[in-house]
Short mmCIF file of C-alpha atoms in Angstrom, two decimals:
data_model
loop_
_atom_site.label_atom_id
_atom_site.label_comp_id
_atom_site.label_asym_id
_atom_site.label_seq_id
_atom_site.Cartn_x
_atom_site.Cartn_y
_atom_site.Cartn_z
CA UNK B 1388 0.00 0.00 0.00
CA UNK B 1389 2.88 2.36 0.89
CA UNK B 1390 4.46 1.74 -2.58
CA UNK B 1391 1.16 2.61 -4.32
CA UNK B 1392 0.86 5.89 -2.41
CA UNK B 1393 4.45 6.81 -3.27
CA UNK B 1394 3.82 6.08 -6.97
CA UNK B 1395 0.67 8.26 -6.99
CA UNK B 1396 2.57 11.15 -5.35
CA UNK B 1397 5.29 10.91 -7.99
CA UNK B 1398 2.76 11.05 -10.83
CA UNK B 1399 1.05 14.11 -9.31
CA UNK B 1400 4.42 15.95 -9.14
CA UNK B 1401 5.42 15.15 -12.75
CA UNK B 1402 2.13 15.74 -14.62
CA UNK B 1403 1.82 19.55 -14.04
CA UNK B 1404 5.32 20.09 -15.40
CA UNK B 1405 4.48 18.11 -18.53
CA UNK B 1406 1.25 20.05 -18.98
CA UNK B 1407 3.23 23.31 -19.03
CA UNK B 1408 5.28 22.09 -21.95
CA UNK B 1409 8.61 22.04 -20.10
CA UNK B 1410 11.36 20.01 -21.72
CA UNK B 1411 12.20 16.67 -20.27
CA UNK B 1412 15.04 16.75 -17.79
CA UNK B 1413 18.19 15.17 -19.12
CA UNK B 1414 21.33 14.41 -17.30
CA UNK B 1415 24.13 16.97 -17.84
CA UNK B 1416 26.75 15.85 -20.34
CA UNK B 1417 30.11 14.99 -18.92
CA UNK B 1418 32.55 17.92 -18.67
CA UNK B 1419 35.07 18.04 -21.51
CA UNK B 1420 38.66 17.37 -20.60
CA UNK B 1421 40.70 20.43 -19.64
CA UNK B 1422 42.57 21.77 -22.67
CA UNK B 1423 46.30 21.67 -22.63
CA UNK B 1424 48.16 24.97 -22.28
CA UNK B 1425 48.48 26.64 -25.71
CA UNK B 1426 51.92 27.09 -27.20
CA UNK B 1427 53.01 30.72 -27.16
CA UNK B 1428 53.09 32.21 -30.65
CA UNK B 1429 56.42 32.80 -32.31
CA UNK B 1430 57.79 36.35 -32.18
CA UNK B 1431 56.86 38.42 -35.22
CA UNK B 1432 58.21 41.63 -36.71
CA UNK B 1433 54.99 42.15 -38.69
CA UNK B 1434 52.08 41.46 -36.30
CA UNK B 1435 48.62 41.10 -37.76
CA UNK B 1436 46.55 44.28 -37.47
CA UNK B 1437 43.27 42.46 -36.84
CA UNK B 1438 41.02 44.51 -34.52
CA UNK B 1439 40.44 43.10 -31.04
CA UNK B 1440 37.14 43.99 -29.37
CA UNK B 1441 37.24 44.68 -25.64
CA UNK B 1442 34.46 45.34 -23.18
CA UNK B 1443 36.17 46.88 -20.17
CA UNK B 1444 36.28 50.68 -20.43
CA UNK B 1445 39.39 50.81 -18.27
CA UNK B 1446 41.33 48.14 -20.17
CA UNK B 1447 43.57 50.76 -21.76
CA UNK B 1448 45.02 51.92 -18.46
CA UNK B 1449 48.47 51.11 -17.18
CA UNK B 1450 48.26 49.15 -13.95
CA UNK B 1451 51.98 48.46 -13.37
CA UNK B 1452 54.76 50.70 -14.63
CA UNK B 1453 57.47 48.44 -13.30
CA UNK B 1454 61.10 49.46 -12.88
CA UNK B 1455 62.84 52.15 -14.90
CA UNK B 1456 63.72 50.86 -18.37
CA UNK B 1457 61.84 47.58 -17.78
CA UNK B 1458 59.95 48.43 -20.95
CA UNK B 1459 59.85 51.63 -23.01
CA UNK B 1460 59.63 52.62 -26.63
CA UNK B 1461 58.80 55.22 -29.26
CA UNK B 1462 57.21 55.40 -32.70
CA UNK B 1463 59.17 56.43 -35.77
CA UNK B 1464 56.23 58.62 -36.87
CA UNK B 1465 54.47 61.18 -34.67
CA UNK B 1466 51.38 60.92 -36.87
CA UNK B 1467 50.28 58.82 -39.83
CA UNK B 1468 47.40 58.82 -42.28
CA UNK B 1469 44.84 56.00 -41.97
CA UNK B 1470 46.25 52.87 -43.56
CA UNK B 1471 49.88 53.93 -43.28
CA UNK B 1472 52.44 51.95 -41.31
CA UNK B 1473 54.74 53.06 -38.53
CA UNK B 1474 57.51 51.32 -36.66
CA UNK B 1475 57.92 50.80 -32.94
CA UNK B 1476 61.36 50.74 -31.37
CA UNK B 1477 61.12 49.04 -28.01
CA UNK B 1478 63.65 48.31 -25.29
CA UNK B 1479 62.84 45.87 -22.50
CA UNK B 1480 64.55 43.66 -19.97
CA UNK B 1481 61.69 41.17 -20.28
CA UNK B 1482 62.00 38.09 -22.51
CA UNK B 1483 58.80 38.98 -24.43
CA UNK B 1484 56.30 41.80 -24.87
CA UNK B 1485 53.11 42.67 -26.75
CA UNK B 1486 51.83 45.98 -28.11
CA UNK B 1487 48.15 47.01 -28.10
CA UNK B 1488 46.62 50.07 -29.80
CA UNK B 1489 43.82 51.97 -28.06
CA UNK B 1490 41.89 54.74 -29.76
CA UNK B 1491 41.28 57.36 -27.09
CA UNK B 1492 38.44 59.86 -26.72
CA UNK B 1493 34.85 59.39 -25.59
CA UNK B 1494 34.97 55.60 -25.73
CA UNK B 1495 38.53 54.22 -25.54
CA UNK B 1496 38.69 50.97 -27.47
CA UNK B 1497 41.37 48.49 -28.42
CA UNK B 1498 41.70 48.22 -32.19
CA UNK B 1499 44.77 46.05 -32.54
CA UNK B 1500 47.11 43.78 -30.61
CA UNK B 1501 50.41 42.28 -31.68
CA UNK B 1502 51.55 38.75 -31.22
CA UNK B 1503 54.32 38.05 -28.72
CA UNK B 1504 57.55 39.83 -29.68
CA UNK B 1505 60.98 38.82 -28.46
CA UNK B 1506 62.27 41.34 -25.93
CA UNK B 1507 65.57 43.10 -26.57
CA UNK B 1508 67.45 45.46 -24.27
CA UNK B 1509 68.42 48.25 -26.63
CA UNK B 1510 71.67 50.24 -26.16
CA UNK B 1511 71.68 53.18 -23.71
CA UNK B 1512 70.61 56.62 -24.87
CA UNK B 1513 73.20 58.79 -26.55
CA UNK B 1514 73.73 62.50 -25.99
CA UNK B 1515 74.75 64.33 -29.15
CA UNK B 1516 75.46 68.06 -28.79
CA UNK B 1517 73.30 68.10 -25.67
CA UNK B 1518 70.37 66.27 -27.27
CA UNK B 1519 69.37 62.88 -25.86
CA UNK B 1520 68.49 60.41 -28.61
CA UNK B 1521 67.61 56.76 -29.08
CA UNK B 1522 67.63 56.97 -32.87
CA UNK B 1523 70.19 54.16 -32.92
CA UNK B 1524 67.63 51.69 -31.52
CA UNK B 1525 66.65 48.94 -33.92
CA UNK B 1526 63.03 48.50 -35.07
CA UNK B 1527 61.08 45.97 -33.00
CA UNK B 1528 57.85 45.65 -34.99
CA UNK B 1529 55.79 47.36 -37.67
CA UNK B 1530 52.20 48.47 -37.13
CA UNK B 1531 49.72 48.68 -40.02
CA UNK B 1532 46.88 51.15 -39.36
CA UNK B 1533 44.62 49.71 -42.04
CA UNK B 1534 41.03 49.96 -40.79
CA UNK B 1535 41.86 52.37 -37.97
CA UNK B 1536 39.72 55.47 -37.54
CA UNK B 1537 41.29 58.91 -37.36
CA UNK B 1538 42.08 59.98 -33.81
CA UNK B 1539 44.53 60.00 -30.93
CA UNK B 1540 45.97 56.60 -30.00
CA UNK B 1541 47.98 55.17 -27.15
CA UNK B 1542 50.06 52.12 -27.95
CA UNK B 1543 50.47 50.19 -24.70
CA UNK B 1544 53.58 48.07 -24.36
CA UNK B 1545 53.08 45.07 -22.06
CA UNK B 1546 56.20 43.24 -20.92
CA UNK B 1547 55.88 39.57 -20.01
CA UNK B 1548 57.08 40.63 -16.54
CA UNK B 1549 53.96 42.81 -16.12
CA UNK B 1550 55.51 46.25 -16.69
CA UNK B 1551 53.67 48.64 -19.03
CA UNK B 1552 54.32 51.93 -20.86
CA UNK B 1553 52.55 54.07 -23.46
CA UNK B 1554 53.65 55.26 -26.89
CA UNK B 1555 51.35 58.01 -28.27
CA UNK B 1556 50.56 58.14 -32.00
CA UNK B 1557 47.99 60.21 -33.89
CA UNK B 1558 46.16 58.90 -36.95
CA UNK B 1559 45.71 62.28 -38.58
CA UNK B 1560 42.97 63.44 -40.91
CA UNK B 1561 43.70 63.73 -44.62
CA UNK B 1562 41.33 66.70 -44.84
CA UNK B 1563 40.06 69.19 -42.27
CA UNK B 1564 37.49 70.83 -44.53
CA UNK B 1565 34.13 71.29 -42.84
CA UNK B 1566 35.41 69.93 -39.53
CA UNK B 1567 36.52 71.02 -36.06
CA UNK B 1568 40.23 70.24 -35.76
CA UNK B 1569 41.66 68.87 -32.50
CA UNK B 1570 45.42 69.40 -32.25
CA UNK B 1571 47.67 67.25 -30.05
CA UNK B 1572 50.36 69.57 -28.65
CA UNK B 1573 53.27 67.23 -29.33
CA UNK B 1574 55.93 69.93 -29.51
CA UNK B 1575 55.10 70.86 -25.92
CA UNK B 1576 55.06 67.20 -24.87
CA UNK B 1577 58.59 66.85 -26.19
CA UNK B 1578 59.83 70.08 -24.60
CA UNK B 1579 58.97 68.73 -21.15
CA UNK B 1580 60.14 65.17 -21.86
CA UNK B 1581 62.96 64.35 -19.41
CA UNK B 1582 63.66 60.84 -20.72
CA UNK B 1583 67.39 60.20 -20.75
CA UNK B 1584 67.98 63.01 -18.24
CA UNK B 1585 67.48 66.07 -20.43
CA UNK B 1586 64.59 68.29 -21.55
CA UNK B 1587 64.33 71.91 -22.64
CA UNK B 1588 64.16 72.69 -18.91
CA UNK B 1589 66.67 70.43 -17.20
CA UNK B 1590 69.90 68.53 -17.63
CA UNK B 1591 72.16 66.62 -15.25
CA UNK B 1592 73.45 69.94 -13.91
CA UNK B 1593 70.07 71.70 -13.75
CA UNK B 1594 68.71 74.44 -15.99
CA UNK B 1595 72.10 75.57 -17.27
CA UNK B 1596 72.75 72.03 -18.51
CA UNK B 1597 69.41 71.65 -20.32
CA UNK B 1598 69.03 70.53 -23.92
CA UNK B 1599 68.86 73.24 -26.54
CA UNK B 1600 67.04 70.80 -28.82
CA UNK B 1601 64.97 67.69 -28.12
CA UNK B 1602 64.05 64.85 -30.45
CA UNK B 1603 61.07 62.58 -31.02
CA UNK B 1604 63.57 59.73 -31.46
CA UNK B 1605 63.21 58.67 -27.82
CA UNK B 1606 60.50 57.44 -25.44
CA UNK B 1607 58.53 59.81 -23.23
CA UNK B 1608 59.35 59.84 -19.54
CA UNK B 1609 57.13 58.45 -16.80
CA UNK B 1610 54.26 56.36 -18.11
CA UNK B 1611 54.75 57.70 -21.62
CA UNK B 1612 51.68 59.92 -22.01
CA UNK B 1613 51.48 62.26 -19.00
CA UNK B 1614 50.75 65.52 -20.81
CA UNK B 1615 48.23 63.88 -23.15
CA UNK B 1616 46.31 62.36 -20.24
CA UNK B 1617 46.55 65.48 -18.06
CA UNK B 1618 45.65 68.11 -20.65
CA UNK B 1619 43.99 66.52 -23.69
CA UNK B 1620 42.15 63.22 -23.26
CA UNK B 1621 39.16 64.68 -21.36
CA UNK B 1622 38.69 67.38 -24.01
CA UNK B 1623 38.77 64.76 -26.78
CA UNK B 1624 36.03 62.87 -24.96
CA UNK B 1625 33.84 65.98 -24.68
CA UNK B 1626 34.43 66.85 -28.34
CA UNK B 1627 33.47 63.39 -29.54
CA UNK B 1628 30.32 63.38 -27.39
CA UNK B 1629 29.31 66.72 -28.90
CA UNK B 1630 28.72 64.92 -32.24
CA UNK B 1631 30.27 67.73 -34.30
CA UNK B 1632 32.41 66.61 -37.28
CA UNK B 1633 36.00 66.29 -36.06
CA UNK B 1634 39.46 66.12 -37.57
CA UNK B 1635 42.69 65.18 -35.81
CA UNK B 1636 46.20 66.62 -36.22
CA UNK B 1637 49.35 67.17 -34.20
CA UNK B 1638 51.13 70.48 -33.83
CA UNK B 1639 53.82 69.16 -36.20
CA UNK B 1640 51.18 68.77 -38.92
CA UNK B 1641 50.19 72.45 -38.95
CA UNK B 1642 51.45 73.88 -42.22
CA UNK B 1643 50.36 75.55 -45.47
CA UNK B 1644 46.93 74.47 -46.67
CA UNK B 1645 46.34 71.93 -43.90
CA UNK B 1646 43.54 73.98 -42.31
CA UNK B 1647 41.86 75.08 -45.54
CA UNK B 1648 38.10 75.03 -45.04
CA UNK B 1649 38.25 73.95 -41.40
CA UNK B 1650 35.35 75.16 -39.26
CA UNK B 1651 37.45 75.52 -36.12
CA UNK B 1652 40.85 74.72 -34.63
CA UNK B 1653 41.09 73.63 -30.99
CA UNK B 1654 44.30 74.08 -29.02
CA UNK B 1655 44.22 71.80 -25.99
CA UNK B 1656 45.28 72.36 -22.36
CA UNK B 1657 49.03 73.03 -22.65
CA UNK B 1658 50.19 74.26 -26.06
CA UNK B 1659 53.25 76.37 -25.27
CA UNK B 1660 55.78 75.71 -28.05
CA UNK B 1661 54.92 77.06 -31.52
CA UNK B 1662 56.98 77.36 -34.67
CA UNK B 1663 56.46 80.20 -37.18
CA UNK B 1664 54.84 77.70 -39.57
CA UNK B 1665 52.35 76.64 -36.90
CA UNK B 1666 51.40 80.21 -36.07
CA UNK B 1667 51.14 81.26 -39.71
CA UNK B 1668 48.82 78.34 -40.48
CA UNK B 1669 46.48 79.09 -37.58
CA UNK B 1670 46.49 82.86 -38.16
CA UNK B 1671 45.62 82.41 -41.84
CA UNK B 1672 42.85 80.01 -40.89
CA UNK B 1673 41.36 82.57 -38.49
CA UNK B 1674 41.61 85.28 -41.13
CA UNK B 1675 39.70 82.98 -43.51
CA UNK B 1676 36.82 82.51 -41.07
CA UNK B 1677 38.01 79.48 -39.09
CA UNK B 1678 37.07 79.77 -35.41
CA UNK B 1679 39.71 79.15 -32.73
CA UNK B 1680 39.45 77.75 -29.21
CA UNK B 1681 42.30 77.69 -26.67
CA UNK B 1682 41.29 75.32 -23.87
CA UNK B 1683 44.20 76.08 -21.58
CA UNK B 1684 46.78 78.77 -20.86
CA UNK B 1685 50.34 79.75 -21.80
CA UNK B 1686 49.78 79.02 -25.51
CA UNK B 1687 52.19 80.29 -28.19
CA UNK B 1688 54.86 81.26 -25.66
CA UNK B 1689 58.20 80.04 -27.08
CA UNK B 1690 59.08 80.46 -30.77
CA UNK B 1691 60.67 77.16 -31.76
CA UNK B 1692 62.38 75.77 -34.84
CA UNK B 1693 61.38 72.37 -36.21
CA UNK B 1694 64.29 70.50 -37.77
CA UNK B 1695 63.06 67.11 -38.97
CA UNK B 1696 62.15 65.20 -35.80
CA UNK B 1697 63.84 67.76 -33.57
CA UNK B 1698 62.37 70.71 -31.63
CA UNK B 1699 65.03 73.40 -31.18
CA UNK B 1700 64.71 76.07 -28.49
CA UNK B 1701 67.71 77.42 -26.62
CA UNK B 1702 65.51 79.89 -24.65
CA UNK B 1703 68.01 82.57 -25.54
CA UNK B 1704 68.88 84.29 -28.82
CA UNK B 1705 67.70 81.50 -31.15
CA UNK B 1706 64.40 80.88 -29.38
CA UNK B 1707 62.86 84.12 -28.15
CA UNK B 1708 59.46 84.61 -26.63
CA UNK B 1709 56.78 85.27 -29.21
CA UNK B 1710 55.73 88.37 -27.28
CA UNK B 1711 59.09 89.99 -27.96
CA UNK B 1712 57.98 90.68 -31.53
CA UNK B 1713 54.44 89.32 -32.08
CA UNK B 1714 52.56 89.00 -28.78
CA UNK B 1715 50.54 85.81 -28.58
CA UNK B 1716 47.57 87.86 -27.35
CA UNK B 1717 47.08 89.21 -30.89
CA UNK B 1718 45.90 85.72 -31.86
CA UNK B 1719 44.76 84.13 -28.58
CA UNK B 1720 43.12 87.28 -27.18
CA UNK B 1721 45.16 87.06 -23.95
CA UNK B 1722 48.63 86.02 -22.83
CA UNK B 1723 50.45 84.11 -20.12
CA UNK B 1724 50.69 85.94 -16.78
CA UNK B 1725 51.26 83.68 -13.76
CA UNK B 1726 52.87 80.49 -12.47
CA UNK B 1727 52.24 79.03 -9.96
CA UNK B 1728 48.57 79.97 -9.81
CA UNK B 1729 45.78 78.68 -7.59
CA UNK B 1730 42.33 80.19 -7.29
CA UNK B 1731 38.60 80.00 -7.92
CA UNK B 1732 37.21 80.43 -11.43
CA UNK B 1733 34.60 83.22 -11.37
CA UNK B 1734 32.11 83.80 -14.19
CA UNK B 1735 31.53 87.49 -14.92
CA UNK B 1736 29.28 87.18 -17.99
CA UNK B 1737 26.83 84.38 -17.09
CA UNK B 1738 24.47 85.44 -19.89
CA UNK B 1739 27.01 84.86 -22.65
CA UNK B 1740 26.10 82.07 -25.10
CA UNK B 1741 29.22 80.11 -24.14
CA UNK B 1742 27.77 79.63 -20.64
CA UNK B 1743 24.22 78.79 -21.77
CA UNK B 1744 22.84 75.85 -19.80
CA UNK B 1745 25.59 75.95 -17.17
CA UNK B 1746 25.01 76.23 -13.44
CA UNK B 1747 27.17 78.03 -10.91
CA UNK B 1748 29.40 81.07 -11.11
CA UNK B 1749 32.35 80.19 -8.86
CA UNK B 1750 34.45 77.02 -9.00
CA UNK B 1751 37.29 76.65 -6.47
CA UNK B 1752 40.60 75.27 -7.68
CA UNK B 1753 39.85 75.71 -11.40
CA UNK B 1754 42.38 78.52 -11.78
CA UNK B 1755 45.93 77.21 -12.16
CA UNK B 1756 48.68 76.15 -12.37
CA UNK B 1757 49.34 78.68 -15.16
CA UNK B 1758 47.01 81.49 -16.16
CA UNK B 1759 46.47 84.14 -18.83
CA UNK B 1760 44.81 87.54 -18.93
CA UNK B 1761 44.08 90.37 -21.38
CA UNK B 1762 47.12 92.47 -22.30
CA UNK B 1763 47.85 95.60 -24.31
CA UNK B 1764 48.42 93.36 -27.32
CA UNK B 1765 44.89 91.89 -27.19
CA UNK B 1766 42.49 92.65 -30.08
CA UNK B 1767 40.04 95.51 -29.83
CA UNK B 1768 36.70 94.69 -28.29
CA UNK B 1769 37.84 91.50 -26.58
CA UNK B 1770 35.19 90.38 -24.09
CA UNK B 1771 36.08 89.14 -20.61
CA UNK B 1772 33.70 86.30 -19.77
CA UNK B 1773 35.30 85.21 -16.50
CA UNK B 1774 37.47 87.31 -14.20
CA UNK B 1775 39.10 85.36 -11.38
CA UNK B 1776 41.34 87.37 -9.01
CA UNK B 1777 44.01 85.61 -6.94
CA UNK B 1778 47.48 86.17 -5.52
CA UNK B 1779 50.49 85.20 -7.65
CA UNK B 1780 53.66 85.02 -5.55
CA UNK B 1781 52.48 87.95 -3.47
CA UNK B 1782 51.08 90.15 -6.25
CA UNK B 1783 47.39 90.53 -7.02
CA UNK B 1784 46.41 89.46 -10.52
CA UNK B 1785 43.58 87.70 -12.32
CA UNK B 1786 42.83 84.85 -14.70
CA UNK B 1787 40.44 85.71 -17.51
CA UNK B 1788 38.39 83.79 -20.03
CA UNK B 1789 38.01 85.85 -23.20
CA UNK B 1790 36.19 85.96 -26.51
CA UNK B 1791 36.61 88.13 -29.59
CA UNK B 1792 35.54 88.19 -33.22
CA UNK B 1793 38.05 88.62 -36.05
CA UNK B 1794 37.25 90.71 -39.16
CA UNK B 1795 36.63 87.43 -41.00
CA UNK B 1796 33.78 86.65 -38.60
CA UNK B 1797 35.77 83.94 -36.84
CA UNK B 1798 35.22 83.67 -33.11
CA UNK B 1799 38.15 83.09 -30.75
CA UNK B 1800 37.63 81.70 -27.23
CA UNK B 1801 40.39 81.29 -24.65
CA UNK B 1802 39.79 79.75 -21.23
CA UNK B 1803 42.70 81.54 -19.52
CA UNK B 1804 43.44 78.68 -17.13
CA UNK B 1805 45.49 75.56 -17.74
CA UNK B 1806 43.11 73.59 -15.53
CA UNK B 1807 40.10 73.94 -17.86
CA UNK B 1808 40.48 70.44 -19.32
CA UNK B 1809 41.44 68.92 -15.98
CA UNK B 1810 38.24 70.35 -14.45
CA UNK B 1811 36.25 68.20 -16.88
CA UNK B 1812 37.08 65.35 -14.49
CA UNK B 1813 35.53 67.12 -11.50
CA UNK B 1814 36.92 66.03 -8.14
CA UNK B 1815 39.30 63.63 -9.89
CA UNK B 1816 41.20 66.70 -11.08
CA UNK B 1817 42.31 67.38 -7.50
CA UNK B 1818 43.44 70.86 -6.40
CA UNK B 1819 40.09 71.38 -4.64
CA UNK B 1820 38.13 71.38 -7.91
CA UNK B 1821 34.47 70.50 -7.16
CA UNK B 1822 32.40 67.96 -9.05
CA UNK B 1823 30.20 70.79 -10.35
CA UNK B 1824 33.16 72.06 -12.40
CA UNK B 1825 32.92 68.97 -14.60
CA UNK B 1826 29.38 69.74 -15.75
CA UNK B 1827 30.27 73.42 -16.17
CA UNK B 1828 33.37 72.97 -18.34
CA UNK B 1829 31.87 70.15 -20.38
CA UNK B 1830 28.74 72.15 -21.20
CA UNK B 1831 30.63 75.38 -21.95
CA UNK B 1832 33.08 73.50 -24.18
CA UNK B 1833 30.22 71.76 -25.99
CA UNK B 1834 28.57 75.14 -26.57
CA UNK B 1835 31.79 76.46 -28.12
CA UNK B 1836 32.28 73.41 -30.33
CA UNK B 1837 28.66 73.34 -31.50
CA UNK B 1838 28.60 77.03 -32.40
CA UNK B 1839 32.04 76.90 -34.01
CA UNK B 1840 31.16 73.83 -36.09
CA UNK B 1841 28.49 75.90 -37.85
CA UNK B 1842 31.05 78.28 -39.36
CA UNK B 1843 32.32 81.77 -38.48
CA UNK B 1844 30.74 82.53 -35.12
CA UNK B 1845 30.51 86.29 -35.75
CA UNK B 1846 29.63 86.92 -32.13
CA UNK B 1847 30.84 90.28 -30.81
CA UNK B 1848 28.71 92.21 -28.38
CA UNK B 1849 30.52 95.52 -28.89
CA UNK B 1850 29.94 95.41 -32.63
CA UNK B 1851 33.61 96.10 -33.30
CA UNK B 1852 36.08 94.16 -35.38
CA UNK B 1853 39.70 94.03 -34.25
CA UNK B 1854 42.46 94.73 -36.70
CA UNK B 1855 44.28 91.80 -38.24
CA UNK B 1856 47.14 90.42 -36.20
CA UNK B 1857 50.19 92.66 -36.18
CA UNK B 1858 52.81 93.77 -33.63
CA UNK B 1859 51.28 96.48 -31.40
CA UNK B 1860 52.82 99.93 -31.41
CA UNK B 1861 53.61 99.50 -27.75
CA UNK B 1862 55.12 96.26 -26.46
CA UNK B 1863 53.39 94.77 -23.44
CA UNK B 1864 55.26 94.44 -20.19
CA UNK B 1865 57.59 91.44 -20.08
CA UNK B 1866 56.26 88.21 -18.66
CA UNK B 1867 56.68 87.69 -14.93
CA UNK B 1868 59.38 85.19 -14.16
CA UNK B 1869 58.09 81.69 -13.51
CA UNK B 1870 59.83 80.89 -10.25
CA UNK B 1871 61.75 77.67 -9.75
CA UNK B 1872 59.71 74.94 -8.11
CA UNK B 1873 60.78 71.64 -6.65
CA UNK B 1874 63.66 70.18 -8.69
CA UNK B 1875 62.24 70.97 -12.09
CA UNK B 1876 62.54 74.73 -12.47
CA UNK B 1877 65.45 76.94 -13.48
CA UNK B 1878 67.79 78.52 -10.95
CA UNK B 1879 66.59 81.72 -9.38
CA UNK B 1880 67.03 84.62 -11.77
CA UNK B 1881 67.34 82.56 -14.97
CA UNK B 1882 65.72 84.70 -17.63
CA UNK B 1883 62.51 83.38 -19.24
CA UNK B 1884 63.31 79.85 -18.27
CA UNK B 1885 59.92 78.49 -17.40
CA UNK B 1886 59.33 75.30 -15.48
CA UNK B 1887 57.17 72.24 -15.94
CA UNK B 1888 53.67 72.76 -14.54
CA UNK B 1889 52.30 70.45 -11.92
CA UNK B 1890 50.26 67.62 -13.33
CA UNK B 1891 46.67 68.74 -13.46
#
């Protein structure tokens, strides 16, 4: 009787499941045997450029820098056109390494990864006439950019020991016509590059022993992309989210005809070193109706000479300040005034279209570490949109955001603070910058890009048009000396030496 009752109970439990159409329960198949460890691929000098999709947004980041010289490298081209090849010259103490290419901007993504490459410890850097070079390094692998989109890229080198470094490369646009042009400030990156013990600021014996010329034939110091990540990446992300048509160049690419038909040119957070060819190209673009935006401070400060892959600037007779003959304010609308700077950004024209949709008028910490303000060389009718007073080494001064309209109808905006791009990260910027600064700078920058992408902005409240750029009849006062700081600045009293800004 007990067996019958048990059988009936079993039938009652099974029948409802069958009535609902559920599949019959089958035993799980046996687990497959564990695969054997795959053989590592053979080293290759010509890795396949097949794209590699990744999901993790942070996968591009360096997690372990490792020891000095554990892995480092440089590209033999600062920029390439889509589909062109460039070589990587890598030195590592590890037995193997890989290289991965990440397109940066709004959505960093891996587009390529090499196979395993045999590691080689390249010879030490050489110093030739005061210039540190690794041009004698042998090529390690060749990268084919076929299928890559235009943009700013970081090549991450991953040693088999776990150490990582970046190599920046720009896939530049073949045409800028009808687009907003984002310019990587590579000449300034190289000026501050201390790899091998020398930059345009320092040498083994300090400022007096600095290089008078620096070359792209060497890795960047630190992680390999400090100035790009500090002063440019966040602005690229905002620009790409704005959905305006974009083009990508480096400062080395600025030359005759390159900016023909461009809607706007954007100078990013720290763009200090300009050659005559660079300035001529941007000035002619403005005078043809191309809008300009300077999202930083201290732009167009030193007048450099480009000699192949070398940036020459002795900071003396052969490399004067631009303001000695053609003040940068004639183009930017303002000029460098203070380092080190620290203060609150204060909006003075909240009704201006650049600030439409923003909230707040005062943002602590946003002013610094270098700042600009209007000078006697600024164009007529320049508008001051933000006026942020603070103390600079004991003297009272101010940081100003400005806007003016050129006779061509082009609009020119300058933020006046080097921390503008950094503030797009909110509290992550540090320096006491509040989270509200992120929404403010992102929205204001988007307003600028959107208006500028439509063509000559022709926005000038005073109804005046400044004269075309020319040396003013009266030279402005000389720049205040940027005092030595930490170990990186010049000795006290060194004329017009400058010093590397704090990472922002």
